[in-house]
Tab-separated table of C-alpha atoms (C1' of nucleotides) in Angstrom:
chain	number	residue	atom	x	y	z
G	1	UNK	CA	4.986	-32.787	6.481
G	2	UNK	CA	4.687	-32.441	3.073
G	3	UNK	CA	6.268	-30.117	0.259
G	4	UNK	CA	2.819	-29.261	-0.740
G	5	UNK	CA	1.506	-29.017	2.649
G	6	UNK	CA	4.482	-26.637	3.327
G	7	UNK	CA	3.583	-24.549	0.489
G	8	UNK	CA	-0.284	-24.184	1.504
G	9	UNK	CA	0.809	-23.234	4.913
G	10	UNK	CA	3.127	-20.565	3.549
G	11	UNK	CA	0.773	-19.252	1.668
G	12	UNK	CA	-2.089	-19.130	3.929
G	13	UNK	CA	0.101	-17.868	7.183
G	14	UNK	CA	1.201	-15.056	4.370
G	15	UNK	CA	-2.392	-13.839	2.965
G	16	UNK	CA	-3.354	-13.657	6.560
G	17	UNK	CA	-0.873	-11.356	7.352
G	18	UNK	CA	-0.469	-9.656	3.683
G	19	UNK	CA	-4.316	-9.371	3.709
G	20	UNK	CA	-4.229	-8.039	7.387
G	21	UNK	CA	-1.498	-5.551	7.771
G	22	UNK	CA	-0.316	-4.563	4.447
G	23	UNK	CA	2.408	-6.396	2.549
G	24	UNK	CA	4.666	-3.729	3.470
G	25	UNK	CA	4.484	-3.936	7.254
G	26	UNK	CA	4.734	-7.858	7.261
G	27	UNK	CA	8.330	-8.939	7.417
G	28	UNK	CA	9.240	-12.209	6.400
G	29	UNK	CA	10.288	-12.875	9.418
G	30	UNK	CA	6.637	-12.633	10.560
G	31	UNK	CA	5.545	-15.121	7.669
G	32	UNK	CA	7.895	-17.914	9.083
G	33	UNK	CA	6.178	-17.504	12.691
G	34	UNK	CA	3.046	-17.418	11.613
G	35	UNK	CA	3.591	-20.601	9.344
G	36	UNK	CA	5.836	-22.403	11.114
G	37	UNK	CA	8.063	-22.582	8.522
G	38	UNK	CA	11.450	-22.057	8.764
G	39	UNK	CA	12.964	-19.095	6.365
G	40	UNK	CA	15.354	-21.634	4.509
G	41	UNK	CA	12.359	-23.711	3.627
G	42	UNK	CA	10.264	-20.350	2.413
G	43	UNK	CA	13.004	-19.664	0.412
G	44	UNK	CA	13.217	-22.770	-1.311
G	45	UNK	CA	9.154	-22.707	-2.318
G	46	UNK	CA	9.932	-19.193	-3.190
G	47	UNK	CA	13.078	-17.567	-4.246
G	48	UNK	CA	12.008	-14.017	-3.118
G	49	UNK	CA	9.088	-12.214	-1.512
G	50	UNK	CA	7.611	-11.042	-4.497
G	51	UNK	CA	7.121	-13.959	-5.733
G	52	UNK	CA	5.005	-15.430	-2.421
G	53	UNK	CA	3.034	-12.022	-3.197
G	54	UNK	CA	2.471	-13.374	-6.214
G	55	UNK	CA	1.380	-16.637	-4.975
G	56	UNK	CA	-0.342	-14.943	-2.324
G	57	UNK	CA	-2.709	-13.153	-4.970
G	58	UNK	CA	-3.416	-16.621	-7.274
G	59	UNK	CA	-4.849	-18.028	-4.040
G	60	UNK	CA	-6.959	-15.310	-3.139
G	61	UNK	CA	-7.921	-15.270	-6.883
G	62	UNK	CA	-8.834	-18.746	-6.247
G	63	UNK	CA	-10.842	-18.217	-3.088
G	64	UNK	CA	-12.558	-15.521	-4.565
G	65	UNK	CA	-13.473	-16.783	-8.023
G	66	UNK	CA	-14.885	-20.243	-6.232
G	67	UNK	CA	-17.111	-17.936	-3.841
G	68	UNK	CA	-18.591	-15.920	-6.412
G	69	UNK	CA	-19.459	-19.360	-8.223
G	70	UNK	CA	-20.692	-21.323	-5.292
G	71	UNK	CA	-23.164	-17.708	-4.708
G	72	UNK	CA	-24.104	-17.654	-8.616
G	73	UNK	CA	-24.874	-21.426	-8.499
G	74	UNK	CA	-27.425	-21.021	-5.350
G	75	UNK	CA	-30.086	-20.156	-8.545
G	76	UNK	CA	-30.455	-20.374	-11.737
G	77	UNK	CA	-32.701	-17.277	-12.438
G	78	UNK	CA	-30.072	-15.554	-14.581
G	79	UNK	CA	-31.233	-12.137	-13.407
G	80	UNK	CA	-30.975	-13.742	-9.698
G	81	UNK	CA	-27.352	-14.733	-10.584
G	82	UNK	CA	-26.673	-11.668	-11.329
G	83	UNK	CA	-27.790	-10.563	-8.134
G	84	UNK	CA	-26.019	-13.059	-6.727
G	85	UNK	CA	-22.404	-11.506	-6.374
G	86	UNK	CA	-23.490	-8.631	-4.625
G	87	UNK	CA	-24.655	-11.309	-1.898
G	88	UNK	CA	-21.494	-12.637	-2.045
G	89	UNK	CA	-20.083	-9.334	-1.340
G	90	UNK	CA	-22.836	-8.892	1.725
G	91	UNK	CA	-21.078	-12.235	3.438
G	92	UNK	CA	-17.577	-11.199	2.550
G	93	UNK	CA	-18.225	-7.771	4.008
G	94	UNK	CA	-19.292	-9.004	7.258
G	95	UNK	CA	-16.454	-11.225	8.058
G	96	UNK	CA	-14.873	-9.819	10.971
G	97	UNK	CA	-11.423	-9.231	9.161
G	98	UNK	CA	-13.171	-7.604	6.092
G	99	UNK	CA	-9.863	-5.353	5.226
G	100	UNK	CA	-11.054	-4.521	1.252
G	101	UNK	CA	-9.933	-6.408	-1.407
G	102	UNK	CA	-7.151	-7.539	-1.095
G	103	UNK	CA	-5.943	-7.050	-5.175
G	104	UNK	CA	-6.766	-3.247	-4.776
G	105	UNK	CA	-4.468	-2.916	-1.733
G	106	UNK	CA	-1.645	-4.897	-3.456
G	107	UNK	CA	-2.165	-2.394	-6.474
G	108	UNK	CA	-1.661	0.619	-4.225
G	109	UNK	CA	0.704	-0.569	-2.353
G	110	UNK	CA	3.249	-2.545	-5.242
G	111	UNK	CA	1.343	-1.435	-8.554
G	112	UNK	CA	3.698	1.090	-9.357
G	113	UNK	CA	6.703	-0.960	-8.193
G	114	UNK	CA	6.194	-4.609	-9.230
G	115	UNK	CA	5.099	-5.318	-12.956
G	116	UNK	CA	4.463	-8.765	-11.814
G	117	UNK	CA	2.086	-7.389	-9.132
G	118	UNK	CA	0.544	-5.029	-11.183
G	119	UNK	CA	-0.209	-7.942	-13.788
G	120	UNK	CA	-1.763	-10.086	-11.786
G	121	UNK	CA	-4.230	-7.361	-10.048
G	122	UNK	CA	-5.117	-6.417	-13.649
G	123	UNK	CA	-5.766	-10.174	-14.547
G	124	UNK	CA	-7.659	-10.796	-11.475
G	125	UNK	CA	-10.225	-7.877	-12.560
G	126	UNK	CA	-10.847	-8.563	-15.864
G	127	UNK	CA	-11.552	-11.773	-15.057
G	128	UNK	CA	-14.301	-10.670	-12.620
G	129	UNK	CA	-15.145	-8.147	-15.587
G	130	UNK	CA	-15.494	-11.792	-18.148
G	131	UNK	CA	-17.380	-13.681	-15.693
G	132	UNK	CA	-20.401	-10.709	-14.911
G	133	UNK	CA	-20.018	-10.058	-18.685
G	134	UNK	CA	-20.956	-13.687	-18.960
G	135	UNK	CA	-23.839	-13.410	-16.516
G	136	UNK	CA	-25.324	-10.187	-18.531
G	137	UNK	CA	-24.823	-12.167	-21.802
G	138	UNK	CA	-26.762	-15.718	-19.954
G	139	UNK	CA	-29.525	-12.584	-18.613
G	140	UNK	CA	-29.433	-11.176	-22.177
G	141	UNK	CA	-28.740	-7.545	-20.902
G	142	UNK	CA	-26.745	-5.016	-23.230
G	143	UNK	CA	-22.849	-5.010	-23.250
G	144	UNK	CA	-22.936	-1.821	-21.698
G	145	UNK	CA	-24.321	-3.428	-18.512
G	146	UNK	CA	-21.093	-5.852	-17.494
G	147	UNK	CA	-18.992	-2.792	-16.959
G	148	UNK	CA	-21.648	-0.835	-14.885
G	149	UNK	CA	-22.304	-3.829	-12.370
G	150	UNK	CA	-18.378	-4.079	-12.003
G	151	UNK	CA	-17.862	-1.340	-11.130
G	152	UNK	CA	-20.450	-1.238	-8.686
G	153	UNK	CA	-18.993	-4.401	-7.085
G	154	UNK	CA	-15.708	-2.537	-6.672
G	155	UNK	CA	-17.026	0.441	-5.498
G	156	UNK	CA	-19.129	-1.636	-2.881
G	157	UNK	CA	-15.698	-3.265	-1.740
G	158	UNK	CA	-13.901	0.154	-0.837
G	159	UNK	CA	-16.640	1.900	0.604
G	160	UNK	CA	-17.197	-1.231	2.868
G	161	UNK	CA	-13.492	-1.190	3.932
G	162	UNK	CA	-12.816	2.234	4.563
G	163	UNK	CA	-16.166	3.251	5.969
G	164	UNK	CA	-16.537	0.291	7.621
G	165	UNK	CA	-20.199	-0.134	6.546
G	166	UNK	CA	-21.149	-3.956	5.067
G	167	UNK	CA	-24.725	-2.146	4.288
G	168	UNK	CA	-22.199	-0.700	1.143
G	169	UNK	CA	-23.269	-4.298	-0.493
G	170	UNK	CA	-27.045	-3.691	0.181
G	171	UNK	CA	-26.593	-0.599	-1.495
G	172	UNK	CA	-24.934	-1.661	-4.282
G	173	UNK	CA	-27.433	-4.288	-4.960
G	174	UNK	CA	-30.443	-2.231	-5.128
G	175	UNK	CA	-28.329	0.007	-7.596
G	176	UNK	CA	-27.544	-3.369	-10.032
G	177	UNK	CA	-31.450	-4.253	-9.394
G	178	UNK	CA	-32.312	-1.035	-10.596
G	179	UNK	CA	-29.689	-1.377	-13.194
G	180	UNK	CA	-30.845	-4.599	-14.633
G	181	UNK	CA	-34.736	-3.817	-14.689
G	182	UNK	CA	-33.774	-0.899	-16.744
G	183	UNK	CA	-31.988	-2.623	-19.054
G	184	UNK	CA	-33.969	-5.765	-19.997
D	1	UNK	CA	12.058	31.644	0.945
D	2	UNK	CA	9.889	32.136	3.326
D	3	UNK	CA	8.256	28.845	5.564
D	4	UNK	CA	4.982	28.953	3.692
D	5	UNK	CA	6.947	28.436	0.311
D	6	UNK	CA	8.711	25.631	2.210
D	7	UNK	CA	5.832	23.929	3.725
D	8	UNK	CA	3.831	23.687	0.008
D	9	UNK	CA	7.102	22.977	-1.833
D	10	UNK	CA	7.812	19.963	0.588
D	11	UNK	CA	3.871	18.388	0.168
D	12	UNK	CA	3.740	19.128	-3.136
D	13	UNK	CA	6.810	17.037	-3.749
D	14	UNK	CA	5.700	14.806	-1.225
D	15	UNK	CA	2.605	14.189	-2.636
D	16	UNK	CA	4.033	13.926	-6.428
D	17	UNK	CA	6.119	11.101	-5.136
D	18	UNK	CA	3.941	9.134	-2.632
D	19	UNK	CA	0.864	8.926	-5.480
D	20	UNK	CA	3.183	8.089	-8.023
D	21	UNK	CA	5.396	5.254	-6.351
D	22	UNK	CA	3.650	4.411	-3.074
D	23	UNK	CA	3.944	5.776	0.009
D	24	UNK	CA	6.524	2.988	0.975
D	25	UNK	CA	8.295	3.529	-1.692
D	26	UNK	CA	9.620	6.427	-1.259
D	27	UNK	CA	12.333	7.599	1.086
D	28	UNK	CA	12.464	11.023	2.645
D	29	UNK	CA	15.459	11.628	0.814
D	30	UNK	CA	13.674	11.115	-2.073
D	31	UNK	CA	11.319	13.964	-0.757
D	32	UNK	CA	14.462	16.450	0.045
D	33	UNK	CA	15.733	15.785	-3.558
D	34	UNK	CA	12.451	16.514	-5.575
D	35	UNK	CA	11.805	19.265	-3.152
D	36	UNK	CA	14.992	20.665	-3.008
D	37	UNK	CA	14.647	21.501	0.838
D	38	UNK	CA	16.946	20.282	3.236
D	39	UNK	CA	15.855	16.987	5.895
D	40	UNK	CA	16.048	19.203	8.232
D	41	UNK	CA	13.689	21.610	7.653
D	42	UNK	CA	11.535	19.426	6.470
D	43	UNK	CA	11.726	17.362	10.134
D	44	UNK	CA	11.594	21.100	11.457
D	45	UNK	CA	7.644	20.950	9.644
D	46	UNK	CA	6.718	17.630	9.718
D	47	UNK	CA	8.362	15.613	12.573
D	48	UNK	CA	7.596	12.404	11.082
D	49	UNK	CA	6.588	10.805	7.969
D	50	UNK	CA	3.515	9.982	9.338
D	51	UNK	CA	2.555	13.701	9.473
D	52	UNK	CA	4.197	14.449	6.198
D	53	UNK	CA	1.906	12.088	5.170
D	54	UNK	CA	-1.170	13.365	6.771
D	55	UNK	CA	-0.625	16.531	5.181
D	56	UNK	CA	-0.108	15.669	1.816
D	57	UNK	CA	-3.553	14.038	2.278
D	58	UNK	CA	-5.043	16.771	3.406
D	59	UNK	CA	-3.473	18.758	0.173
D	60	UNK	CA	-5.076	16.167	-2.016
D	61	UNK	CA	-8.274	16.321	0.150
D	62	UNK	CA	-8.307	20.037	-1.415
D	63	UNK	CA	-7.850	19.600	-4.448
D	64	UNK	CA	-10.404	16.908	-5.256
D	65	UNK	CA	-13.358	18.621	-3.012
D	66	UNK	CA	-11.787	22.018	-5.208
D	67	UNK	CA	-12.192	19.929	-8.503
D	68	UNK	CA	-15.320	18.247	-7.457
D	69	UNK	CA	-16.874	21.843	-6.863
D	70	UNK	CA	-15.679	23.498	-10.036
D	71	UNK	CA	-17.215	20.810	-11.864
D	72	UNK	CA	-20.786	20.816	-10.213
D	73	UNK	CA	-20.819	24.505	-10.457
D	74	UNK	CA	-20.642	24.862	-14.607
D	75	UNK	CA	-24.403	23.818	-13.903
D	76	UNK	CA	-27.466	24.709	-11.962
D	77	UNK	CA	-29.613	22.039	-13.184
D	78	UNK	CA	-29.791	19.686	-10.133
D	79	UNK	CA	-29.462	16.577	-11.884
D	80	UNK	CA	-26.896	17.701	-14.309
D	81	UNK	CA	-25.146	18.325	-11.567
D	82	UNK	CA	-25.264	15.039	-9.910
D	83	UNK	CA	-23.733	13.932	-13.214
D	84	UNK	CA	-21.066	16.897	-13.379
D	85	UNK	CA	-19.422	14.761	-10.060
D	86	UNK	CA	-18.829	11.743	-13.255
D	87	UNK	CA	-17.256	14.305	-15.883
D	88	UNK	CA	-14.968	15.704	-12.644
D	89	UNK	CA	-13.917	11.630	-13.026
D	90	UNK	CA	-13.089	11.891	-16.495
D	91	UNK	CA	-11.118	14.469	-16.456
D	92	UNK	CA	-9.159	13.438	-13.866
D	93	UNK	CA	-8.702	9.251	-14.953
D	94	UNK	CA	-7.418	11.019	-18.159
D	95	UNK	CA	-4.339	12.316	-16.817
D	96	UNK	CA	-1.031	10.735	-17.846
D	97	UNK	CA	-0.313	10.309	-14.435
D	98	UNK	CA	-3.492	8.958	-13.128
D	99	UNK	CA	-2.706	6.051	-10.551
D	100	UNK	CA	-6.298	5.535	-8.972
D	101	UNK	CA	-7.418	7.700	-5.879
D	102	UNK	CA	-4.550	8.333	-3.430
D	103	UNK	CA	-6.392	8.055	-0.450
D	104	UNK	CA	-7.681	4.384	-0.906
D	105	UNK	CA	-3.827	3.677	-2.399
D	106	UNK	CA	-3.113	5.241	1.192
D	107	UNK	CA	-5.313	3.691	3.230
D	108	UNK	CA	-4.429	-0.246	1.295
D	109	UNK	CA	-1.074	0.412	2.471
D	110	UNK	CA	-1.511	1.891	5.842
D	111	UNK	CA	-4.773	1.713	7.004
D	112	UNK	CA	-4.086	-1.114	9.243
D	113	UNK	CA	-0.880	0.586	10.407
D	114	UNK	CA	-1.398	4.021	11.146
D	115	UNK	CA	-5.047	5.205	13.003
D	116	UNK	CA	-4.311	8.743	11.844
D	117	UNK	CA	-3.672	7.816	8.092
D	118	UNK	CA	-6.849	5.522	8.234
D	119	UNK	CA	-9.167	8.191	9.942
D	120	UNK	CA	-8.257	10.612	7.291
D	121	UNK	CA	-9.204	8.501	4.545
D	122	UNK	CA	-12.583	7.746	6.357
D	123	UNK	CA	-12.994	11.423	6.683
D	124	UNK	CA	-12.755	11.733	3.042
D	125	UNK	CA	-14.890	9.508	1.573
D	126	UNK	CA	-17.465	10.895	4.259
D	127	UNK	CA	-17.337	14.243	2.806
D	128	UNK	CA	-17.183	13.139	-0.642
D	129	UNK	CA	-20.598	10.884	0.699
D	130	UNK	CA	-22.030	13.959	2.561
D	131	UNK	CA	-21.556	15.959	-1.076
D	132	UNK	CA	-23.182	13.393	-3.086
D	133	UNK	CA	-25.984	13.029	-0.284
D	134	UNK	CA	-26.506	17.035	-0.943
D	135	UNK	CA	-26.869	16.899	-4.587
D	136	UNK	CA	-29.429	14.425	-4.120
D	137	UNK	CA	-31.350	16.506	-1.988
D	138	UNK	CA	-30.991	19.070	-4.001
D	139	UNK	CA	-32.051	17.179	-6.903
D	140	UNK	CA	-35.318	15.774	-4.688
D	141	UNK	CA	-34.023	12.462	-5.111
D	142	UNK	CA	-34.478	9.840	-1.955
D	143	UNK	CA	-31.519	9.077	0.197
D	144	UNK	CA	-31.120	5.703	-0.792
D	145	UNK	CA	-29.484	7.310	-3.632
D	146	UNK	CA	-26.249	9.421	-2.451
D	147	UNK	CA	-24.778	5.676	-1.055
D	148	UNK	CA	-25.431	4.444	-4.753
D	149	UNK	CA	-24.272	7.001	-6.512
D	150	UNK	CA	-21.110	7.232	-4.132
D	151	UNK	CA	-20.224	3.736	-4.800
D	152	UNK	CA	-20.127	4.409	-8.549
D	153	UNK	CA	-17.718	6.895	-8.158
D	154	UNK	CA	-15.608	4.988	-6.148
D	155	UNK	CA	-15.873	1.688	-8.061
D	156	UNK	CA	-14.865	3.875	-11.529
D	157	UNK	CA	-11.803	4.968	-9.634
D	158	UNK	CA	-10.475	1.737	-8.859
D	159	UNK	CA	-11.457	0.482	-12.193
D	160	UNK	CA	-9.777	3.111	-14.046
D	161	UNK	CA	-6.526	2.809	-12.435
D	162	UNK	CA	-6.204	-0.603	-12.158
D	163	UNK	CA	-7.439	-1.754	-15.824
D	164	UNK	CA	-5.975	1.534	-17.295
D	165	UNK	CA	-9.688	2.326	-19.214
D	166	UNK	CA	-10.520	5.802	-18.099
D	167	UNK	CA	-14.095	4.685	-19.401
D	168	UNK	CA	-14.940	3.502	-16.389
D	169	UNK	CA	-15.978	7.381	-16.144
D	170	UNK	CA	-18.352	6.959	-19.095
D	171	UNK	CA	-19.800	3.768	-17.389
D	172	UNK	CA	-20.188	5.150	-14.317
D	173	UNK	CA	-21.847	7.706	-15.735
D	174	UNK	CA	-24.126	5.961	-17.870
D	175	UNK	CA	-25.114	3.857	-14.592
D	176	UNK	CA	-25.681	6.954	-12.518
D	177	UNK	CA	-28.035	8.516	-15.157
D	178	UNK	CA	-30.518	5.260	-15.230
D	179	UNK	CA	-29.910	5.419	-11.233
D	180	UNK	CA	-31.240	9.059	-11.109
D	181	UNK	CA	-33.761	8.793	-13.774
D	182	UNK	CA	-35.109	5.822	-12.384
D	183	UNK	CA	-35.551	7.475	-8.334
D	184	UNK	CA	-36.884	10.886	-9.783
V	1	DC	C1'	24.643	-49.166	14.190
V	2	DC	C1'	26.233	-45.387	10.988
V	3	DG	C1'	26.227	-41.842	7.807
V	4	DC	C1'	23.381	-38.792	5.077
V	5	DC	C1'	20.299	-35.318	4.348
V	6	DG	C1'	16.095	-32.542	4.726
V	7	DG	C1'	14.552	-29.285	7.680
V	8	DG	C1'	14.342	-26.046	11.822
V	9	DA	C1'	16.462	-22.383	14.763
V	10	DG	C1'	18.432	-18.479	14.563
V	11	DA	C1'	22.559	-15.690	13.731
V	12	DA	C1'	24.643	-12.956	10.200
V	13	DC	C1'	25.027	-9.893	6.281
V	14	DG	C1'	23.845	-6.032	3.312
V	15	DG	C1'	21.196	-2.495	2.060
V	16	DA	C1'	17.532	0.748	2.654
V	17	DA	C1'	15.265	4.234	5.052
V	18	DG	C1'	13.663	7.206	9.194
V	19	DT	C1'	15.778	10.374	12.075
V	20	DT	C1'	19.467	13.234	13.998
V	21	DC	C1'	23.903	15.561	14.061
V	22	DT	C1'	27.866	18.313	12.357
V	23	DC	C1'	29.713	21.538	9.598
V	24	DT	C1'	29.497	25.337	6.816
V	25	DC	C1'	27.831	29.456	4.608
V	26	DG	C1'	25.352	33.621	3.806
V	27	DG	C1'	22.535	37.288	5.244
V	28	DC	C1'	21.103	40.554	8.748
V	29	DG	C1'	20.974	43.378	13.014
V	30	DG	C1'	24.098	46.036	16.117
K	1	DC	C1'	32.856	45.166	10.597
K	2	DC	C1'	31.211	41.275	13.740
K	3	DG	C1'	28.587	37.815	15.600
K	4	DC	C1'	24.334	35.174	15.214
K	5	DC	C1'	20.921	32.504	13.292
K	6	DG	C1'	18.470	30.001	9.731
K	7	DA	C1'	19.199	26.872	6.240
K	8	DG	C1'	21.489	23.438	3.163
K	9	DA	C1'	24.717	19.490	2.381
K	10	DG	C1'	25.540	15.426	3.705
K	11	DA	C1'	27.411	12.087	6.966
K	12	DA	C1'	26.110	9.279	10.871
K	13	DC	C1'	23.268	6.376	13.559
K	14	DT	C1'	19.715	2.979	14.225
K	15	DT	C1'	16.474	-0.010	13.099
K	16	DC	C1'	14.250	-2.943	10.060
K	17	DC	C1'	14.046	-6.374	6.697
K	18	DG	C1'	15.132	-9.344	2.599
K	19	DT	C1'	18.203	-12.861	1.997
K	20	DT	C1'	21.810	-16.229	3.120
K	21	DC	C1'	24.619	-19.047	6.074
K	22	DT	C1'	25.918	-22.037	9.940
K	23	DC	C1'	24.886	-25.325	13.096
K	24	DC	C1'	22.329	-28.987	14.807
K	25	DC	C1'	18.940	-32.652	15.103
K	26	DG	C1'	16.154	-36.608	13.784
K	27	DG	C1'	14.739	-39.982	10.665
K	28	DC	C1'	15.859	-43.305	7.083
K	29	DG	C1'	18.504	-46.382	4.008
K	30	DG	C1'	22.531	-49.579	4.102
DNA sequence: CCGCCGGGAGAACGGAAGTTCTCTCGGCGG
DNA sequence: CCGCCGAGAGAACTTCCGTTCTCCCGGCGG
């Protein structure tokens, strides 16, 4: 086995449980049975548990940012595309181990303890904030409108995970639809 | 001092700390020292942490429905008042200590952990929902609307907190008066 | 064949935190 | 005045967990 196959391993066993339980309630203890990884070797890859966190949350950035794409790509309607991500949220939300997103739990949860945590939520958002921006600017809608469909895409994700309702996407799709038509 | 003053002393402190640092974070001794009552009477109130907690939710349950209502009331014109629930938000993302809304902070953390913490946060949002849903009626709107509007409200709470721009309200509420303008 | 070394198993260490216990004091009823 | 009880101070106990260490094996180069 490989170093970098060791790392991926890590890092998936840990956003599985992270993601699943709460960073808090997942010792690392867990992380080496679930990966198969023995402590010394986590430690090597990553000198403390913040920093798999941190690793933790560039991955899920990754996973995330690639399945908003691969959505937006289906069409190239630029008011479908737009519609797009809220689709993406629909098939995220009905994944049987839909928990919320995972950056707003970290932010709860370490925000106020870790800068490094806090950083990366914050960079992981505005991110999302650039790329609908992006799609508003490609639909030519108003400014105004990239920060009104974000924030319907992050109030779609909590209301899914607490309430436990995936129809929170549907929802929050006929509210950007609305949006949009109003705006262009 | 009687146990009243005890009791609200202890959540109040309770509550100070857990929103500020994380629930996790923060050690009942930590609790005892900002509330200035001994562990023992407050194990004497709340047997466990888990019920301290639960209380201090239910505190913060209070206020917000309390804040919520004051706000809605400085208006009897129904759709005014579906947009006094987005000036409530404003306010509040404009405190210096604003850290995002405790209960999805709380239920990031724990949800997965603790059934009773998670159930409270459900009951929340499903009164904030069932408030929302009743200023639609009010306003004649169609129910397709409370979900939407609710969804805004949650998304600029997450948004505020986590990118530190308290105009999320001002979004929010720019997106909730095309939403309403658009159903009536 | 032999020694080296990367890695696993798991014990060990140190600190933090939830919970309980002991001791003490001050007020209040008899 | 005396004893009792509620409450605070703070130590003690236990468990958990992040982190490190020790021991051992198995493969690989000489």
């Amino acid at each position: 086995m490989t170093t970098e196959d060791r790392r991926e391993r890590i890092v998936a066993a840990a956003d599985r449980l992270f993601y699943g339980r709460g960073i808090g309630q997942v010792g690392m203890d867990a992380v080496r049975d679930e990966s198969g990884v023995s402590l010394k070797s986590i430690y090597r890859e990553f000198p403390s548990k913040e920093d798999l966190v941190l690793a933790v949350l560039a991955h899920r950035h990754a996973m995330w940012t690639d399945g908003v794409d691969r959505a937006v790509a289906r069409t190239t309607d630029p008011r479908e595309r737009l519609l797009a991500v809220y689709d993406f949220l629909a098939e995220w939300f009905s994944e049987r181990d839909f928990r919320g997103c995972g950056f707003i739990n970290a932010f709860g949860e370490l925000g106020a303890a870790s800068q490094r945590v806090a950083e990366a939520v914050r960079e992981h958002k505005a991110s999302f904030q650039r790329h609908v921006d992006r799609l508003v600017a490609e639909a030519g809608g108003p400014a105004s409108l990239g920060p009104q469909l974000a924030i319907l895409a992050e109030g779609a994700q909590t209301t899914a995970a607490i309430s436990g309702n995936a129809e929170a996407a549907e929802s929050a799709r006929e509210a950007a639809r609305t949006l949009i038509e109003s705006a262009l």
